[in-house]
Short mmCIF file of C-alpha atoms and ligand atoms in Angstrom, two decimals:
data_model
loop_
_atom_site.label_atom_id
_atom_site.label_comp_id
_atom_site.label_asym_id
_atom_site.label_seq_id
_atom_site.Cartn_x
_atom_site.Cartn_y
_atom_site.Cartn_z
CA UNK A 1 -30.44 -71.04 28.36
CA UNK A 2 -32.62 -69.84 25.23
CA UNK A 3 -36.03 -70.46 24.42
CA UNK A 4 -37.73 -68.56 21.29
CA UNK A 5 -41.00 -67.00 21.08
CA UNK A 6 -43.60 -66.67 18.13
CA UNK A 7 -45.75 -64.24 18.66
CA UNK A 8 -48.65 -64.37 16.29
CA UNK A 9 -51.38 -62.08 15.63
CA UNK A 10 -51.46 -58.65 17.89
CA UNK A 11 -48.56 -59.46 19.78
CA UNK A 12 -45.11 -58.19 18.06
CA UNK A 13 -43.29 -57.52 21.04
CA UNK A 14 -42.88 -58.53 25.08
CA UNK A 15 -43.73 -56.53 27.88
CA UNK A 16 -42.13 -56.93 31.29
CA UNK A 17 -38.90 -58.34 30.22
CA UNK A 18 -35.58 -56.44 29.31
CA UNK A 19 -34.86 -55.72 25.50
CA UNK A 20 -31.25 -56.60 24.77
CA UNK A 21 -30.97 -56.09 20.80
CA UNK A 22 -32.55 -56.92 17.85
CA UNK A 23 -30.68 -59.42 15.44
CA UNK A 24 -31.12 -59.64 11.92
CA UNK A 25 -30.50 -63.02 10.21
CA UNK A 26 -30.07 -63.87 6.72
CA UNK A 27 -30.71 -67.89 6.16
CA UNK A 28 -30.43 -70.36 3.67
CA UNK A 29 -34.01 -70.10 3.59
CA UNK A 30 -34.44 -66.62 2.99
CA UNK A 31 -34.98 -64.07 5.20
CA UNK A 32 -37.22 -64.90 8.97
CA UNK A 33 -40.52 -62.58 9.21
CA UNK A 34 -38.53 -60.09 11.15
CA UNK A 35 -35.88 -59.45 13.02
CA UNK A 36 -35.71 -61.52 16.00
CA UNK A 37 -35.90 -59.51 19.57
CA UNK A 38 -33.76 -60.27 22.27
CA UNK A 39 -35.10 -60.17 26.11
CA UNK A 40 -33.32 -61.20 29.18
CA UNK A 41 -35.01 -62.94 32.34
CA UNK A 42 -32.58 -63.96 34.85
CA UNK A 43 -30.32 -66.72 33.12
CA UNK A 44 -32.63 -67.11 30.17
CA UNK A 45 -32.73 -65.61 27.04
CA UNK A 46 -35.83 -65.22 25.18
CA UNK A 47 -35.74 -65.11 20.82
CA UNK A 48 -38.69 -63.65 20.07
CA UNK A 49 -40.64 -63.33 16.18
CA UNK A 50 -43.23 -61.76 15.16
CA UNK A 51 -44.62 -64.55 12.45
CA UNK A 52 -46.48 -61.78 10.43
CA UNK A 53 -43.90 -59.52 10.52
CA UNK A 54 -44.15 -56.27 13.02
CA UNK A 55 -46.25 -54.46 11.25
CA UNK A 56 -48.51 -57.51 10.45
CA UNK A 57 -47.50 -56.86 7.05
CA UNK A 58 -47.13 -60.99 6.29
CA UNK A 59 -50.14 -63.18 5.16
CA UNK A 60 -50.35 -66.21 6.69
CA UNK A 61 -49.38 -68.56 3.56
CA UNK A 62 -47.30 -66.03 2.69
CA UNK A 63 -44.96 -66.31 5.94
CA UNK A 64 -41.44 -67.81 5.10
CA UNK A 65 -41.73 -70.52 7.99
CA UNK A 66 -38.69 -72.70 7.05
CA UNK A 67 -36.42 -69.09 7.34
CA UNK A 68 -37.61 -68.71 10.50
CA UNK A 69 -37.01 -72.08 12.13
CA UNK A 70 -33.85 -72.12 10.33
CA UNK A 71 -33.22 -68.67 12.38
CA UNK A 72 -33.92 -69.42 15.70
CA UNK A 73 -31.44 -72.57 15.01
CA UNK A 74 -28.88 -70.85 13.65
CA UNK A 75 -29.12 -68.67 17.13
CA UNK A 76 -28.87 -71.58 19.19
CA UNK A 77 -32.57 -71.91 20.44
CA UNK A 78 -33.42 -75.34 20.80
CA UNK A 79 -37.15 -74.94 22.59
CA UNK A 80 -39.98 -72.79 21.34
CA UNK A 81 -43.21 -71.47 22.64
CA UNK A 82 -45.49 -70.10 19.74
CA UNK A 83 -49.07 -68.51 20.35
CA UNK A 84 -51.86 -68.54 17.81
CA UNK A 85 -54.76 -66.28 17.56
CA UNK A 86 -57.99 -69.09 16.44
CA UNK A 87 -60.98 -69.18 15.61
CA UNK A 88 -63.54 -71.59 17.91
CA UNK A 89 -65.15 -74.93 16.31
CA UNK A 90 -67.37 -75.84 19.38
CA UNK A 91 -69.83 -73.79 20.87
CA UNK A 92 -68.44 -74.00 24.50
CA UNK A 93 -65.06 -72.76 23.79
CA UNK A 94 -65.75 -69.04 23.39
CA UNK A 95 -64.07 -66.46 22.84
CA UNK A 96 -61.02 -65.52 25.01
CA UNK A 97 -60.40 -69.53 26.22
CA UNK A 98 -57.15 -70.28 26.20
CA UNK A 99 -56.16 -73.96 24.60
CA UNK A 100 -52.73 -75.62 24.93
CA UNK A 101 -53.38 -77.76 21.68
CA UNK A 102 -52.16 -81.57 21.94
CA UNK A 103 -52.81 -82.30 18.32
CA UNK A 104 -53.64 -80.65 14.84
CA UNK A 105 -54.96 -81.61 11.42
CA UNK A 106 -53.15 -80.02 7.98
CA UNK A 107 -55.40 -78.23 5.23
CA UNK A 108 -52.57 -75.87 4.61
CA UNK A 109 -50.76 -76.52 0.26
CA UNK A 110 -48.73 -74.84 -1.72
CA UNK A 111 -46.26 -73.95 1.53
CA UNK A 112 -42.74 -74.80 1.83
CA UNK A 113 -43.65 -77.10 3.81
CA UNK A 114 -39.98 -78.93 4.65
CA UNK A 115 -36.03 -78.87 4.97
CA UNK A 116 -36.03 -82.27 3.73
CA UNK A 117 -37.44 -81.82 -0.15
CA UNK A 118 -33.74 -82.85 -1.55
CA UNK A 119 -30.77 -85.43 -1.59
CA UNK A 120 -31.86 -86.22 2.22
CA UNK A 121 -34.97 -88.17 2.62
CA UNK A 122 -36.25 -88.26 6.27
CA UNK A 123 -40.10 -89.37 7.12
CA UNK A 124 -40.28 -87.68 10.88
CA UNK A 125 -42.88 -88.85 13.11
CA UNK A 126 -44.93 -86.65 14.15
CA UNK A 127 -48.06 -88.58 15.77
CA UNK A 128 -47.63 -86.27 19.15
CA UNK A 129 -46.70 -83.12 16.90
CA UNK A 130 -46.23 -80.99 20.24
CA UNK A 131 -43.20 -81.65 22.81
CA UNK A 132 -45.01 -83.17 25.84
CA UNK A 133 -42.59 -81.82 28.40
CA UNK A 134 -42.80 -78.28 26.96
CA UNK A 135 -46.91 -78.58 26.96
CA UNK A 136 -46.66 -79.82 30.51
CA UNK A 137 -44.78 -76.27 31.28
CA UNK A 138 -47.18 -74.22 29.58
CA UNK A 139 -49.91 -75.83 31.43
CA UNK A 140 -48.20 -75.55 34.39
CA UNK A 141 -47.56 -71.97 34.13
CA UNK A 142 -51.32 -71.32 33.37
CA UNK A 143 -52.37 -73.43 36.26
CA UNK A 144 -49.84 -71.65 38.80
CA UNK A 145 -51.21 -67.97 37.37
CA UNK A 146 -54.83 -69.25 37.90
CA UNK A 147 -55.63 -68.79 34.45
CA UNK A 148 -58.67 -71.10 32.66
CA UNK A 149 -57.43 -73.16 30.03
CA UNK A 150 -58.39 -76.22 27.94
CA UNK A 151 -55.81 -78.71 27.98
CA UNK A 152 -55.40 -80.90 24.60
CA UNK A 153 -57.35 -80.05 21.69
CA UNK A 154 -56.97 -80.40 17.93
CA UNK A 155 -56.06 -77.65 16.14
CA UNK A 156 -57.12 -77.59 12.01
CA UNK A 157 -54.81 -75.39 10.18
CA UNK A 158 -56.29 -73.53 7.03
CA UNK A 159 -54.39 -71.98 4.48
CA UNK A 160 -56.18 -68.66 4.71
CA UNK A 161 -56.14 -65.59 3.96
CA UNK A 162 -59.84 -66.05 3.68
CA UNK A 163 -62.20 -67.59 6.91
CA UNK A 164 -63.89 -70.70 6.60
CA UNK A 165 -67.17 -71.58 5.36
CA UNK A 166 -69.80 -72.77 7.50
CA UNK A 167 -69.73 -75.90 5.77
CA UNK A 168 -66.29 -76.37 6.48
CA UNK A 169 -66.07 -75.25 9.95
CA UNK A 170 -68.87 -77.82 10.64
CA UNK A 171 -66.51 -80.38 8.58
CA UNK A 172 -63.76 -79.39 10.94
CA UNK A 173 -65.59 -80.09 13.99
CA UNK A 174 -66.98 -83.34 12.84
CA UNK A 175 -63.21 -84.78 11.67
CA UNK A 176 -62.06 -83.69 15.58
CA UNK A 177 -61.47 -80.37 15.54
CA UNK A 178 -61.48 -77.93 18.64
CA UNK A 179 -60.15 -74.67 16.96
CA UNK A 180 -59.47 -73.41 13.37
CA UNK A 181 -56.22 -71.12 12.60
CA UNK A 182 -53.83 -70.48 9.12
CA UNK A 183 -50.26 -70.66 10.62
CA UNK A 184 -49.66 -74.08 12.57
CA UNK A 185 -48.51 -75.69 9.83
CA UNK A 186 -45.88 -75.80 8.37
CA UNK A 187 -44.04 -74.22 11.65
CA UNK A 188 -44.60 -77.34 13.85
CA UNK A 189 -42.86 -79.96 11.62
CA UNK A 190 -40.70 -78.04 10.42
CA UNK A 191 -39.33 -77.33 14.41
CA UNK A 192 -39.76 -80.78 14.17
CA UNK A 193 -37.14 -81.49 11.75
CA UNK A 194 -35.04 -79.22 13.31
CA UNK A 195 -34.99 -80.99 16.04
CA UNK A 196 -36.90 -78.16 18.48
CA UNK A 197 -39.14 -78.38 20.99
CA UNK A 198 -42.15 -76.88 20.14
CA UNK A 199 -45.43 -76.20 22.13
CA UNK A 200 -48.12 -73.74 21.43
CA UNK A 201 -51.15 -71.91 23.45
CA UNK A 202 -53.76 -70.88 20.77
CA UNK A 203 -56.18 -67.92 21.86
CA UNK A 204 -59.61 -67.83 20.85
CA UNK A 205 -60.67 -64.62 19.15
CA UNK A 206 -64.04 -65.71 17.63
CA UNK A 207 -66.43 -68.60 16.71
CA UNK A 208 -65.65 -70.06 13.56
CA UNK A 209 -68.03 -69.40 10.59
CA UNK A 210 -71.85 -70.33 11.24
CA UNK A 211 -71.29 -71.13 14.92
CA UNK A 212 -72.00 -67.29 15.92
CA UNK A 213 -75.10 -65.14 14.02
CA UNK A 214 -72.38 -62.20 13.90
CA UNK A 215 -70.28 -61.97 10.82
CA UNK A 216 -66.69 -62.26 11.38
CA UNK A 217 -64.18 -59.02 11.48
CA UNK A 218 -60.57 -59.17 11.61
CA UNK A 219 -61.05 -55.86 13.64
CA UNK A 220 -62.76 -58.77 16.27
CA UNK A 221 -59.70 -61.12 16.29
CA UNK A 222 -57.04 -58.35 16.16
CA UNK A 223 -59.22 -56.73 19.57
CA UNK A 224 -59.67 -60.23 21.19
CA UNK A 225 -55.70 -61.05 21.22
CA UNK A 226 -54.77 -57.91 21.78
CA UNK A 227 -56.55 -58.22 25.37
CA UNK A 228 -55.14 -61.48 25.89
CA UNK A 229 -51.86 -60.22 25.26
CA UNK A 230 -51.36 -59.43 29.09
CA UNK A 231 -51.80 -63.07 29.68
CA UNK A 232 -49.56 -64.45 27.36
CA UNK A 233 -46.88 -61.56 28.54
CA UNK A 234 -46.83 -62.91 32.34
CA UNK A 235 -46.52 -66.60 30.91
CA UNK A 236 -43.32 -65.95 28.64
CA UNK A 237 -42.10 -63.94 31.79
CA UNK A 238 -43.04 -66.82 34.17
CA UNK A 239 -40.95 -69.12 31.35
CA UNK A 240 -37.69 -68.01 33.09
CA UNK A 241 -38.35 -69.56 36.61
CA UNK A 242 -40.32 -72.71 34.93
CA UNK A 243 -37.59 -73.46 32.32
CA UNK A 244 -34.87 -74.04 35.57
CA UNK A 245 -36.21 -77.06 36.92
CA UNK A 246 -37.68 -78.65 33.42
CA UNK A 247 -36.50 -81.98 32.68
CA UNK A 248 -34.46 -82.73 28.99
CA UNK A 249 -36.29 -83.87 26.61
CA UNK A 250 -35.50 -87.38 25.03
CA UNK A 251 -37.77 -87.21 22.52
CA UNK A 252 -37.81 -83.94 20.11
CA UNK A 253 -33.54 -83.32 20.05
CA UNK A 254 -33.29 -86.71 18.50
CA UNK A 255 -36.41 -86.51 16.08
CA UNK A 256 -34.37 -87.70 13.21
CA UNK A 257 -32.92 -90.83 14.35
CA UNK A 258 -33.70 -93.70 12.73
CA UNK A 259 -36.14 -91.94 10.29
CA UNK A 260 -33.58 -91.88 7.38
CA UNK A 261 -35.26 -93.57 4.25
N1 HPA B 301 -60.43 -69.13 11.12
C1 HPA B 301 -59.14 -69.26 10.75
N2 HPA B 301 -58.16 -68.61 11.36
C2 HPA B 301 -58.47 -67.78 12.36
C3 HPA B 301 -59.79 -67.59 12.79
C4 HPA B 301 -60.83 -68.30 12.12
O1 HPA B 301 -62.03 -68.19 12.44
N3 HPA B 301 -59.76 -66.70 13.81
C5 HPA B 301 -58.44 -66.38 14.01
N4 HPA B 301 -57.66 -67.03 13.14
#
């Protein structure tokens, strides 16, 4: 069995597991963010990318998202767990809670943002953007390791580089918001389309603009998920005994059917 990984800000690589290779892949789309890393639990093999590149070198609209669904199909992973380093829209989630989102909100443009943008013309539903069976594992995992989390939320993707206003992070909050990142989008429709589960656990590293008196550092968010790596390391280890038992999804594999226009 495979499952990938996308490892987003401060965590490029997985501790705890053993490295088999690194693969290079070349895609129709361009080249992925990096190589992809291969680890070896048990039966499972985990695909894992580092979305900014190793050496964070990628900006989040930047990031060539479609190559790097495109690449963990093309290597025959057909669920993926992807963690997201946030920023907090509420007061009570602070920083270092742990959300399994359940739905987000799109202020990302000018990102290839689809594989469907000629000759085929597919509207995908995406009204529960995350695979619910895959969401239920995560939160089992966290549950079983004793580890806080919020489950559901509403993640509001930004285009970045820059943070938000304080306007706009109180704009967030008041449309439904819990937590504010750059990268969600396009990646989850675009697993989607492809046909991949996809579920996420988003860290928080800070409170989003004019929530906190402090002003915002990347040195903050960069320290923040780097201490939470050790928690997401034991859950992507805990994935191979999880994954065994997990029942097969009816819902993401056969996302395009009957969406053809
Ligand atoms: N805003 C947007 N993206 C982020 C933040 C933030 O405050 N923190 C980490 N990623």
């Amino acid at each position: 069995m495979n499952i990938g990984i996308i490892g987003g800000s401060g965590l490029y690589n997985i501790e705890g597991l053993s490295f088999v290779e690194k693969i290079n892949i070349n895609t129709k789309y361009g080249k992925p963010s990096d190589s992809y890393k291969i680890y070896r639990r048990g039966s499972l093999n985990y695909y894992f990318l580092a979305r900014h590149g190793e050496k964070h070198s990628i900006v989040p609209h930047k990031i060539n998202y479609r190559a790097n669904i495109a690449g963990f199909k093309e290597l025959g992973v057909n669920k993926i767990v992807s963690f997201c380093a946030v920023g907090s829209l509420d007061i009570k989630y602070t920083p270092s809670t742990i959300m399994v989102p359940d739905n987000a909100i799109d202020f990302t443009h000018g990102r290839d943002f689809t594989f469907f943008d000629e000759k085929r013309v597919f509207h995908i539903d995406i009204s529960n953007p995350f695979c619910s069976i895959l969401r239920n594992l995560l939160g089992k995992i966290l549950h079983k390791n004793k580890i806080t989390f919020v489950d559901g939320g509403v993640y509001v993707c930004t285009n970045g580089p820059r943070l938000e206003t304080a306007a706009e992070v109180k704009m967030f909050r008041a449309l439904g918001g819990d937590i504010v990142g750059m990268t969600l989008f396009p990646e989850l429709v675009l697993a989607r389309e492809a046909e991949l589960c996809y579920a996420n656990m988003s860290v928080v590293t800070n409170f989003g603009a004019g929530i906190s008196k402090n002003k915002l550092t990347t040195a903050e968010v960069k320290q923040n998920m780097k201490n939470n790596n050790s928690i997401i390391n034991n859950i992507v280890y805990a994935l191979a005994d999880e994954l065994k038992g997990i029942e097969s999804c009816s819902v993401c594999p056969m996302a395009l059917n009957d969406t053809k226009a």
